[in-house]
PDB file of C-alpha atoms in Angstrom:
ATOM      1  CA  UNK A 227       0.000   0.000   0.000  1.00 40.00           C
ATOM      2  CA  UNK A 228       1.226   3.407  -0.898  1.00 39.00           C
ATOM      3  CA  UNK A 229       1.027   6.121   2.109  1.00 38.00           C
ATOM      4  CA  UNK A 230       0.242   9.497   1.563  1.00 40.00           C
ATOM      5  CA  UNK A 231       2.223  11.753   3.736  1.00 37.00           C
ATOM      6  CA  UNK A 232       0.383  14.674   1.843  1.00 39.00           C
ATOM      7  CA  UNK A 233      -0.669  16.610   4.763  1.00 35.00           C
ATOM      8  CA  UNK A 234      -4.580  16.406   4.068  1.00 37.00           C
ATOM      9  CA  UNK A 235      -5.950  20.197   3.510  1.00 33.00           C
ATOM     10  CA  UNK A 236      -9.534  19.403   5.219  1.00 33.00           C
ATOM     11  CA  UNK A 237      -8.033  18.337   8.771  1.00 29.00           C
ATOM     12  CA  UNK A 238      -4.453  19.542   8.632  1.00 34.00           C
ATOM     13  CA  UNK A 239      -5.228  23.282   8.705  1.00 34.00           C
ATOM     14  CA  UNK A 240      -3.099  24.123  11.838  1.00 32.00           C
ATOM     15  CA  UNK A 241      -0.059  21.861  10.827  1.00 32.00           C
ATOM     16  CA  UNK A 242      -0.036  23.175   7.287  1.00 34.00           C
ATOM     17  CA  UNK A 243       0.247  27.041   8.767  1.00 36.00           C
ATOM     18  CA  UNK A 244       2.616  26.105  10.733  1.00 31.00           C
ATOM     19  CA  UNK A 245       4.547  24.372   8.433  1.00 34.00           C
ATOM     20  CA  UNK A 246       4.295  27.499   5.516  1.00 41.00           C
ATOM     21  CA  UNK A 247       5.639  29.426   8.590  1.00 38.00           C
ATOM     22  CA  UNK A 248       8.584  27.150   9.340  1.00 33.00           C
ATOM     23  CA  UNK A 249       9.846  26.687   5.913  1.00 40.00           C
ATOM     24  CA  UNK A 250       9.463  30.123   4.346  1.00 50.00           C
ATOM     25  CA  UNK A 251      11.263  33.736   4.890  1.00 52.00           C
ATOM     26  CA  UNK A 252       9.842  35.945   7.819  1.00 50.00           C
ATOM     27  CA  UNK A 253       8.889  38.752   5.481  1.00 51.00           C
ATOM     28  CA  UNK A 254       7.353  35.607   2.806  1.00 53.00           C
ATOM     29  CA  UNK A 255       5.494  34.827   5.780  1.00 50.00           C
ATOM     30  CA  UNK A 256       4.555  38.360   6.590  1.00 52.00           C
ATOM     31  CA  UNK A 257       3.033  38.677   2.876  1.00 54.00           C
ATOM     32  CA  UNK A 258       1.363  35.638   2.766  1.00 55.00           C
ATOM     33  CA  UNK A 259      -2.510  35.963   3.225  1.00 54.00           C
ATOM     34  CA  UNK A 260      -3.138  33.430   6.580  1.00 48.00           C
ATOM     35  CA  UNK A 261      -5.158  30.183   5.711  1.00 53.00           C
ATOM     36  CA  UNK A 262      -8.510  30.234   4.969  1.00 49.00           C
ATOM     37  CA  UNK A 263     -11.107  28.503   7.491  1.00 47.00           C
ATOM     38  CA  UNK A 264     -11.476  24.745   7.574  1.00 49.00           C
ATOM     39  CA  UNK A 265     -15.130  24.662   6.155  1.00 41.00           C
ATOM     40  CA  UNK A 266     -13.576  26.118   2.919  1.00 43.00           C
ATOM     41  CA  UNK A 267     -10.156  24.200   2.701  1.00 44.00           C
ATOM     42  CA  UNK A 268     -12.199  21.019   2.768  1.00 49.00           C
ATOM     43  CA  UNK A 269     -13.554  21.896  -0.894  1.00 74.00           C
ATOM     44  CA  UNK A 270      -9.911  22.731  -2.031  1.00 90.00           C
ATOM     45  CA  UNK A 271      -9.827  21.337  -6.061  1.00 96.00           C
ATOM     46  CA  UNK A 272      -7.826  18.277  -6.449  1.00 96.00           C
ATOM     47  CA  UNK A 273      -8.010  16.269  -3.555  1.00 94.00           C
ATOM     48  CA  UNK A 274      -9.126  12.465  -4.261  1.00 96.00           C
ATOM     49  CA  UNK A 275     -10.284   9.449  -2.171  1.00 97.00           C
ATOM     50  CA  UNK A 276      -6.936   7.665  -0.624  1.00 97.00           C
ATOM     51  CA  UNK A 277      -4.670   6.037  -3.748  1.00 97.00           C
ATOM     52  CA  UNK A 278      -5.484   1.991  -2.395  1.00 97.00           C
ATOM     53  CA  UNK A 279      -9.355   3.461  -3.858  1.00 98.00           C
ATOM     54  CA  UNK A 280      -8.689   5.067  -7.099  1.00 98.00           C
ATOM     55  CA  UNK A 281      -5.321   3.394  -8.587  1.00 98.00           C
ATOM     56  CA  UNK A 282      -7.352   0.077  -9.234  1.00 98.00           C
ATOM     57  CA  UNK A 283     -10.196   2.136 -11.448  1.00 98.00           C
ATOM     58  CA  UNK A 284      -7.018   2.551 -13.981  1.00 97.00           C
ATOM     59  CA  UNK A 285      -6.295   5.279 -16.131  1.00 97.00           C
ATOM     60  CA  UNK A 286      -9.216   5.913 -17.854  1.00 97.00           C
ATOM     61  CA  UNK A 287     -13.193   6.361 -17.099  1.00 96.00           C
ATOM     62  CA  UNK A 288     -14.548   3.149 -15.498  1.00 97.00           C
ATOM     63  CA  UNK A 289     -17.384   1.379 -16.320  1.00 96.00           C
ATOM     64  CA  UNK A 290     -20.375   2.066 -14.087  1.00 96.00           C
ATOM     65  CA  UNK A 291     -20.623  -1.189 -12.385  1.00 96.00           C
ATOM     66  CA  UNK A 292     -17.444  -0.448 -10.509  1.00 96.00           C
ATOM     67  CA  UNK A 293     -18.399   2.819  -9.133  1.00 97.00           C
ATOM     68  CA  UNK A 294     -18.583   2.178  -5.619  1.00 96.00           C
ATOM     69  CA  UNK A 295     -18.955   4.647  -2.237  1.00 96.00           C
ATOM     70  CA  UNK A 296     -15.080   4.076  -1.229  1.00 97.00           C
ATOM     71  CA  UNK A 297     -14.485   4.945  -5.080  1.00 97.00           C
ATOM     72  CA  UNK A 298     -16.943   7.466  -6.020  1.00 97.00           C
ATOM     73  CA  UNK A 299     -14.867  10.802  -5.589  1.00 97.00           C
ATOM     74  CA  UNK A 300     -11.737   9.830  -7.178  1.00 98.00           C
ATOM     75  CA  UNK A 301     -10.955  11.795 -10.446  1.00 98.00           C
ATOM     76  CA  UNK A 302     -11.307   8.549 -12.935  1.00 98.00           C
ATOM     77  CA  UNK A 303     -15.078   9.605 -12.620  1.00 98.00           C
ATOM     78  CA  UNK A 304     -14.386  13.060 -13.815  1.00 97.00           C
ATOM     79  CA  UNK A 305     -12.425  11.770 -17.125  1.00 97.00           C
ATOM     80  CA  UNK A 306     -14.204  13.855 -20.047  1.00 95.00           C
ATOM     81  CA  UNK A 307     -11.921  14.836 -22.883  1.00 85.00           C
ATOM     82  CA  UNK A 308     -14.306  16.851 -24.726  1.00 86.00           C
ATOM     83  CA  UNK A 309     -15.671  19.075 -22.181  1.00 89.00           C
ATOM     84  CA  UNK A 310     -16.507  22.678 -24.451  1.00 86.00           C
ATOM     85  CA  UNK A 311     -13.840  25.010 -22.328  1.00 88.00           C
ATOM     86  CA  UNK A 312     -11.023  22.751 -22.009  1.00 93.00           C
ATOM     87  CA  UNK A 313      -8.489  24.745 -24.249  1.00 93.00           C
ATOM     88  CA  UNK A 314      -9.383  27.717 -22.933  1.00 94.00           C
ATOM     89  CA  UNK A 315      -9.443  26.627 -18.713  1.00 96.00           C
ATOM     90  CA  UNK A 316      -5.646  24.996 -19.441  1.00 97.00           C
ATOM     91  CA  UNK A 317      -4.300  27.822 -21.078  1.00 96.00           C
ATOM     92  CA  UNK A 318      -5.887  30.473 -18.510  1.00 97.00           C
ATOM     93  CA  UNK A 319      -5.269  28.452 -15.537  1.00 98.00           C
ATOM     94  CA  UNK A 320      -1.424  28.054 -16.447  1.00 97.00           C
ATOM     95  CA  UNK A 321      -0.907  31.458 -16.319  1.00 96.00           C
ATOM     96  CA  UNK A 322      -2.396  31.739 -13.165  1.00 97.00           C
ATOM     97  CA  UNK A 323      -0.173  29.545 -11.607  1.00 97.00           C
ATOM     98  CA  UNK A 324       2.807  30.831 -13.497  1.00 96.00           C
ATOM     99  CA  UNK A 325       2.402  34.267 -12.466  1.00 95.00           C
ATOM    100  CA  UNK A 326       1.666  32.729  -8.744  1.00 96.00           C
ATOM    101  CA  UNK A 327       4.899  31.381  -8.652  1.00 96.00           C
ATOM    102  CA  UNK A 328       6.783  34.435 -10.428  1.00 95.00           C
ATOM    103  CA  UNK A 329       5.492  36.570  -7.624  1.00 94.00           C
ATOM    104  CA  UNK A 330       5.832  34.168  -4.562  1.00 94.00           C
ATOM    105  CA  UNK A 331       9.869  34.240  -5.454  1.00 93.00           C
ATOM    106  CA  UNK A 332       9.753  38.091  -5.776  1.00 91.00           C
ATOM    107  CA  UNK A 333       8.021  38.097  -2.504  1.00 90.00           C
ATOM    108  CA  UNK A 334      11.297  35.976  -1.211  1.00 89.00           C
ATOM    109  CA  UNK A 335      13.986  37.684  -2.100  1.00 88.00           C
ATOM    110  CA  UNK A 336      12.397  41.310  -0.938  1.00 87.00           C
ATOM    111  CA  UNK A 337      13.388  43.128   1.889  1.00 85.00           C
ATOM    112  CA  UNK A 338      11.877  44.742   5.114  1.00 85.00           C
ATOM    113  CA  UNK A 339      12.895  47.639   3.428  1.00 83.00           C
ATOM    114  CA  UNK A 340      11.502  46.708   0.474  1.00 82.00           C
ATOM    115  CA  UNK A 341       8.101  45.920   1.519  1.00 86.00           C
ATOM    116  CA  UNK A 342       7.775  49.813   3.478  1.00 83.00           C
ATOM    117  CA  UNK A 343       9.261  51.400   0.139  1.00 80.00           C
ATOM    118  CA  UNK A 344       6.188  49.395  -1.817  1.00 80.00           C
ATOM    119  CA  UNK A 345       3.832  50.392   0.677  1.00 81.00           C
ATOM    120  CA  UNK A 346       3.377  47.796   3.228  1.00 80.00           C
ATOM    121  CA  UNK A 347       1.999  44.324   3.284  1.00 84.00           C
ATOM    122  CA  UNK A 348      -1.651  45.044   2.866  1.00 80.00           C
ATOM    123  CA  UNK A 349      -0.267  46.683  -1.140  1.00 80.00           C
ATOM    124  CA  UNK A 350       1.790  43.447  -1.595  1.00 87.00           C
ATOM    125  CA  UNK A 351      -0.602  40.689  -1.130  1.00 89.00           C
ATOM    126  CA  UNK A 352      -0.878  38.794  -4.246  1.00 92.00           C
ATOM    127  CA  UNK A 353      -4.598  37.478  -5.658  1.00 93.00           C
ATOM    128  CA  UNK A 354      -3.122  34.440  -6.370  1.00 95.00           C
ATOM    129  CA  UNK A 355      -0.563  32.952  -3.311  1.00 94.00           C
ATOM    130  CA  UNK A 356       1.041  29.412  -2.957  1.00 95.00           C
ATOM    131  CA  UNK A 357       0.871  27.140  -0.032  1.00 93.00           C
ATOM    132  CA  UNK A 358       3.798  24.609   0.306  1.00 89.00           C
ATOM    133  CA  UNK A 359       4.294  21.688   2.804  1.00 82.00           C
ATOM    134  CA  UNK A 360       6.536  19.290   3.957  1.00 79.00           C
ATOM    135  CA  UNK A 361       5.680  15.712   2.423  1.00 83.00           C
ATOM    136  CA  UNK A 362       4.205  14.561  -0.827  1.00 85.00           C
ATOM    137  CA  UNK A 363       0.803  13.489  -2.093  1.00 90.00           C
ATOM    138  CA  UNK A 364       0.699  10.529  -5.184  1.00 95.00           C
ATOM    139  CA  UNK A 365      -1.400   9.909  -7.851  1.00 97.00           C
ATOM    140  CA  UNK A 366      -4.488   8.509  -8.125  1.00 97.00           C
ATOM    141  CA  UNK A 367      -4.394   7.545 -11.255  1.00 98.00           C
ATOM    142  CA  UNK A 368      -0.391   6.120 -11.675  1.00 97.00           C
ATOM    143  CA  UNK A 369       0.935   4.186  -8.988  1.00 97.00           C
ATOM    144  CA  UNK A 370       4.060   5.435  -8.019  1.00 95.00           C
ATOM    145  CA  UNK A 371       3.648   9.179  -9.585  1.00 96.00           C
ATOM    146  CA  UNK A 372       4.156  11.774  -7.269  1.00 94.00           C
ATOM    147  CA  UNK A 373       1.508  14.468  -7.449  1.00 93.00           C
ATOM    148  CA  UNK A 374       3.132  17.678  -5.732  1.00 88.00           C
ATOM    149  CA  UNK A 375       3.309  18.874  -2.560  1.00 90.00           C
ATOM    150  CA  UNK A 376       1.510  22.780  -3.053  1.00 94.00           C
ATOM    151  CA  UNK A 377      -1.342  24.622  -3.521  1.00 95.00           C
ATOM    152  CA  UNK A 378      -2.764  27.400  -5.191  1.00 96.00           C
ATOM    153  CA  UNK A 379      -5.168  29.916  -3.506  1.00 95.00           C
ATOM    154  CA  UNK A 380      -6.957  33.161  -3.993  1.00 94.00           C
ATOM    155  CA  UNK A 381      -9.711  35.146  -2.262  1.00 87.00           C
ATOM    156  CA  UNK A 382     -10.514  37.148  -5.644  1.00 73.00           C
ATOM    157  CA  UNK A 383     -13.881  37.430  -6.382  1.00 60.00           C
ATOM    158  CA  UNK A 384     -14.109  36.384 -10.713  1.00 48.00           C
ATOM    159  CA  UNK A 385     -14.917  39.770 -12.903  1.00 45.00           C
ATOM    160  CA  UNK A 386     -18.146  39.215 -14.706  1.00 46.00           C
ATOM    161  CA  UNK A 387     -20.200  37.936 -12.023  1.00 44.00           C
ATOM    162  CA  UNK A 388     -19.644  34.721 -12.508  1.00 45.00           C
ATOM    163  CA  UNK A 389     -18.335  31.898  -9.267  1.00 45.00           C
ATOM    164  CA  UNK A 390     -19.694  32.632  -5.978  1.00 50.00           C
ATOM    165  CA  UNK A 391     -17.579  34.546  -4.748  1.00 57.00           C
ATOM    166  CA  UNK A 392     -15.874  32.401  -1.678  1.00 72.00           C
ATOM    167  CA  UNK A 393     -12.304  31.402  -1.542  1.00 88.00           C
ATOM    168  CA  UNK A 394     -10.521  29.263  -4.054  1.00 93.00           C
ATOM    169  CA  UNK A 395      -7.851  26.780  -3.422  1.00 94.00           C
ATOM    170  CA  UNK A 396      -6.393  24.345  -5.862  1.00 97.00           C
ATOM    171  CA  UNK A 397      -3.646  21.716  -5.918  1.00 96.00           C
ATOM    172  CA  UNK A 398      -0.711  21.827  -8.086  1.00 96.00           C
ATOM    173  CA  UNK A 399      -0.971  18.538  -9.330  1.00 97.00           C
ATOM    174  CA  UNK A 400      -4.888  18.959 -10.901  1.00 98.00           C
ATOM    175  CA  UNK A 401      -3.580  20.825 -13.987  1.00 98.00           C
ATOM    176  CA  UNK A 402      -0.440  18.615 -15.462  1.00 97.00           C
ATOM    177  CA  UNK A 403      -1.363  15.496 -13.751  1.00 97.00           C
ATOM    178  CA  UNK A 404      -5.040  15.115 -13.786  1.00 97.00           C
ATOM    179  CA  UNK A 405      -6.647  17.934 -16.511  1.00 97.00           C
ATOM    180  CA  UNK A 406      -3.754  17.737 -18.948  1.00 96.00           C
ATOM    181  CA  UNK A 407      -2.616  13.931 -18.691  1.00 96.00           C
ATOM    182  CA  UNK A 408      -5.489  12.606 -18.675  1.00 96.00           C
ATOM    183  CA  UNK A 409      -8.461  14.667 -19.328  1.00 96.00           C
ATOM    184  CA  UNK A 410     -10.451  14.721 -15.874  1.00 97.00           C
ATOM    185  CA  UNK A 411     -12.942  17.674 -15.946  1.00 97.00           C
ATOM    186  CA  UNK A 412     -13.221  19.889 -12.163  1.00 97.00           C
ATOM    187  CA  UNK A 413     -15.941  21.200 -10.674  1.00 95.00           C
ATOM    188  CA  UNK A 414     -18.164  23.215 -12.794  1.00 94.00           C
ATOM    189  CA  UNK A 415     -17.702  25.742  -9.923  1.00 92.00           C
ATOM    190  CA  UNK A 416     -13.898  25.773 -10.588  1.00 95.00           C
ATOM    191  CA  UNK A 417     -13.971  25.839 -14.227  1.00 95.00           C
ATOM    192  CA  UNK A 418     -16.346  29.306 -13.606  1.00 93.00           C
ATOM    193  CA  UNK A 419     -13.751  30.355 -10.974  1.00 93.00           C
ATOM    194  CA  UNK A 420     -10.780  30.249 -13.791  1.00 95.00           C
ATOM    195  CA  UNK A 421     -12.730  31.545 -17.034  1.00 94.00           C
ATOM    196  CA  UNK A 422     -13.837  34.428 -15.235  1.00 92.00           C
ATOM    197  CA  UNK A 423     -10.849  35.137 -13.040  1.00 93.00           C
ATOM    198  CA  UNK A 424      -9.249  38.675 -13.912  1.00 92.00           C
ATOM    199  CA  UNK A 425      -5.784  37.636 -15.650  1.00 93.00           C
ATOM    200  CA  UNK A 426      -5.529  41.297 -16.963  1.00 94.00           C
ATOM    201  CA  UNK A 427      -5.786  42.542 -12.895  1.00 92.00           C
ATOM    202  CA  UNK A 428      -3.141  39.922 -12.084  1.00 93.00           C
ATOM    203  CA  UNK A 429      -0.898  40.322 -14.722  1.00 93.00           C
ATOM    204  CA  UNK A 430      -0.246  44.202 -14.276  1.00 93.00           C
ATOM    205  CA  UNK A 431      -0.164  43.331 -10.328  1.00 91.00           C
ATOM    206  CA  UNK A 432       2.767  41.182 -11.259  1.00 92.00           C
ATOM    207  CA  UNK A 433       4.451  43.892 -13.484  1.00 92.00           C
ATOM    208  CA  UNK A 434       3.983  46.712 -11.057  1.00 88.00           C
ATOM    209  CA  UNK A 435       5.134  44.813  -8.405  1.00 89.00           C
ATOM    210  CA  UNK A 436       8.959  43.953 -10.890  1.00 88.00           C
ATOM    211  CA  UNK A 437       8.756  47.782 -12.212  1.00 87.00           C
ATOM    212  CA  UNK A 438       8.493  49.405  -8.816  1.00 83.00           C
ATOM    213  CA  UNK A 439      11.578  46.776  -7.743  1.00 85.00           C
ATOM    214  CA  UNK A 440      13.956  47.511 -10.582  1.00 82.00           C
ATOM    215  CA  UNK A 441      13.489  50.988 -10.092  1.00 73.00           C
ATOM    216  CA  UNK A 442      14.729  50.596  -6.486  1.00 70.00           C
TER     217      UNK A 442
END
């Protein structure tokens, strides 16, 4: 049996702050909104029944006679190749996490001095922010695969109207090694979150934020 040593985002809520505070830099920390309560970390995108439940239904959709209640939530059910907005979510939802990660290494290598000149934490927070922690999480659909250790959150409400408006949280495995690989469609609530999510907003956050430095 495989362990997952992940450290599960719907009960670990206190160990995974702590952890984002041990491992990154004090003024990382500083920046770095706090986590969001429990009753919306348990609906983070991404997270699957344990592996010993979902590596046996394979690598593609099951049939429907072996959909059970220990089985029913992992993300072979969710395999749909053709869903309309595919192209669009993958390309849009790179970027986000691109431009997550651009900024979250800005963020480390600033200074107190820095973040005073830029004025102050509150002007620095990020719409997207990553979450790391210690330990790994596999695949459920690869035995073996190792499926990332991060997430991806934001407390942006989408431009357009469109989501519901309550925080978002994501894992950085979903896009290469579930949406990409193999085709598994999220949440319709998700895919709202991402088409509507305000790239444009983001983007010049993220080149404000490297203009203002360089001219430091």
């Amino acid at each position: 049996m495989i362990m997952n040593v992940f450290v599960p985002a719907a009960f670990g809520v206190a160990a995974i702050s702590f952890l984002a505070n041990f491992l990154a830099p004090p003024i990382l920390v500083a920046l770095t909104p706090l986590q969001p309560p429990p009753s919306d970390v348990i609906h983070c995108e991404g997270y699957y029944p344990p592996t010993e439940d979902c590596l046996p239904l394979g690598t593609t959709r099951p049939l429907w006679f072996k959909k059970k209640r220990s089985n029913g939530g992992c993300p072979q059910w969710q395999i749909d190749k053709q869903w309309g907005e595919r192209g669009t979510f993958v390309s849009k939802l790179k970027y986000m996490e691109s431009a997550a990660k651009e900024y979250e290494q800005i963020l480390a290598d600033i200074t107190a001095d820095d973040v005073a000149k830029l004025g102050g934490e509150d002007a620095l927070k990020p719409l997207i922010w990553v979450r790391r922690e210690r330990g790994v999480a596999w695949s459920r659909m690869q035995d073996g695969i190792i499926a990332g250790n991060s997430e991806f959150h934001s407390d942006v409400n989408v431009s357009g109207g469109g989501g519901d408006g309550r925080h978002k949280c994501w894992t950085d495995a979903l896009l290469p090694l579930y949406v990409e690989e193999f085709g598994v469609k999220p949440s319709e609530d998700f895919i709202e979150f991402v088409i509507n999510f305000d790239v444009e907003s983001f983007r010049e956050q993220l080149a404000t934020l490297k203009k203002t430095l360089a001219l430091q």
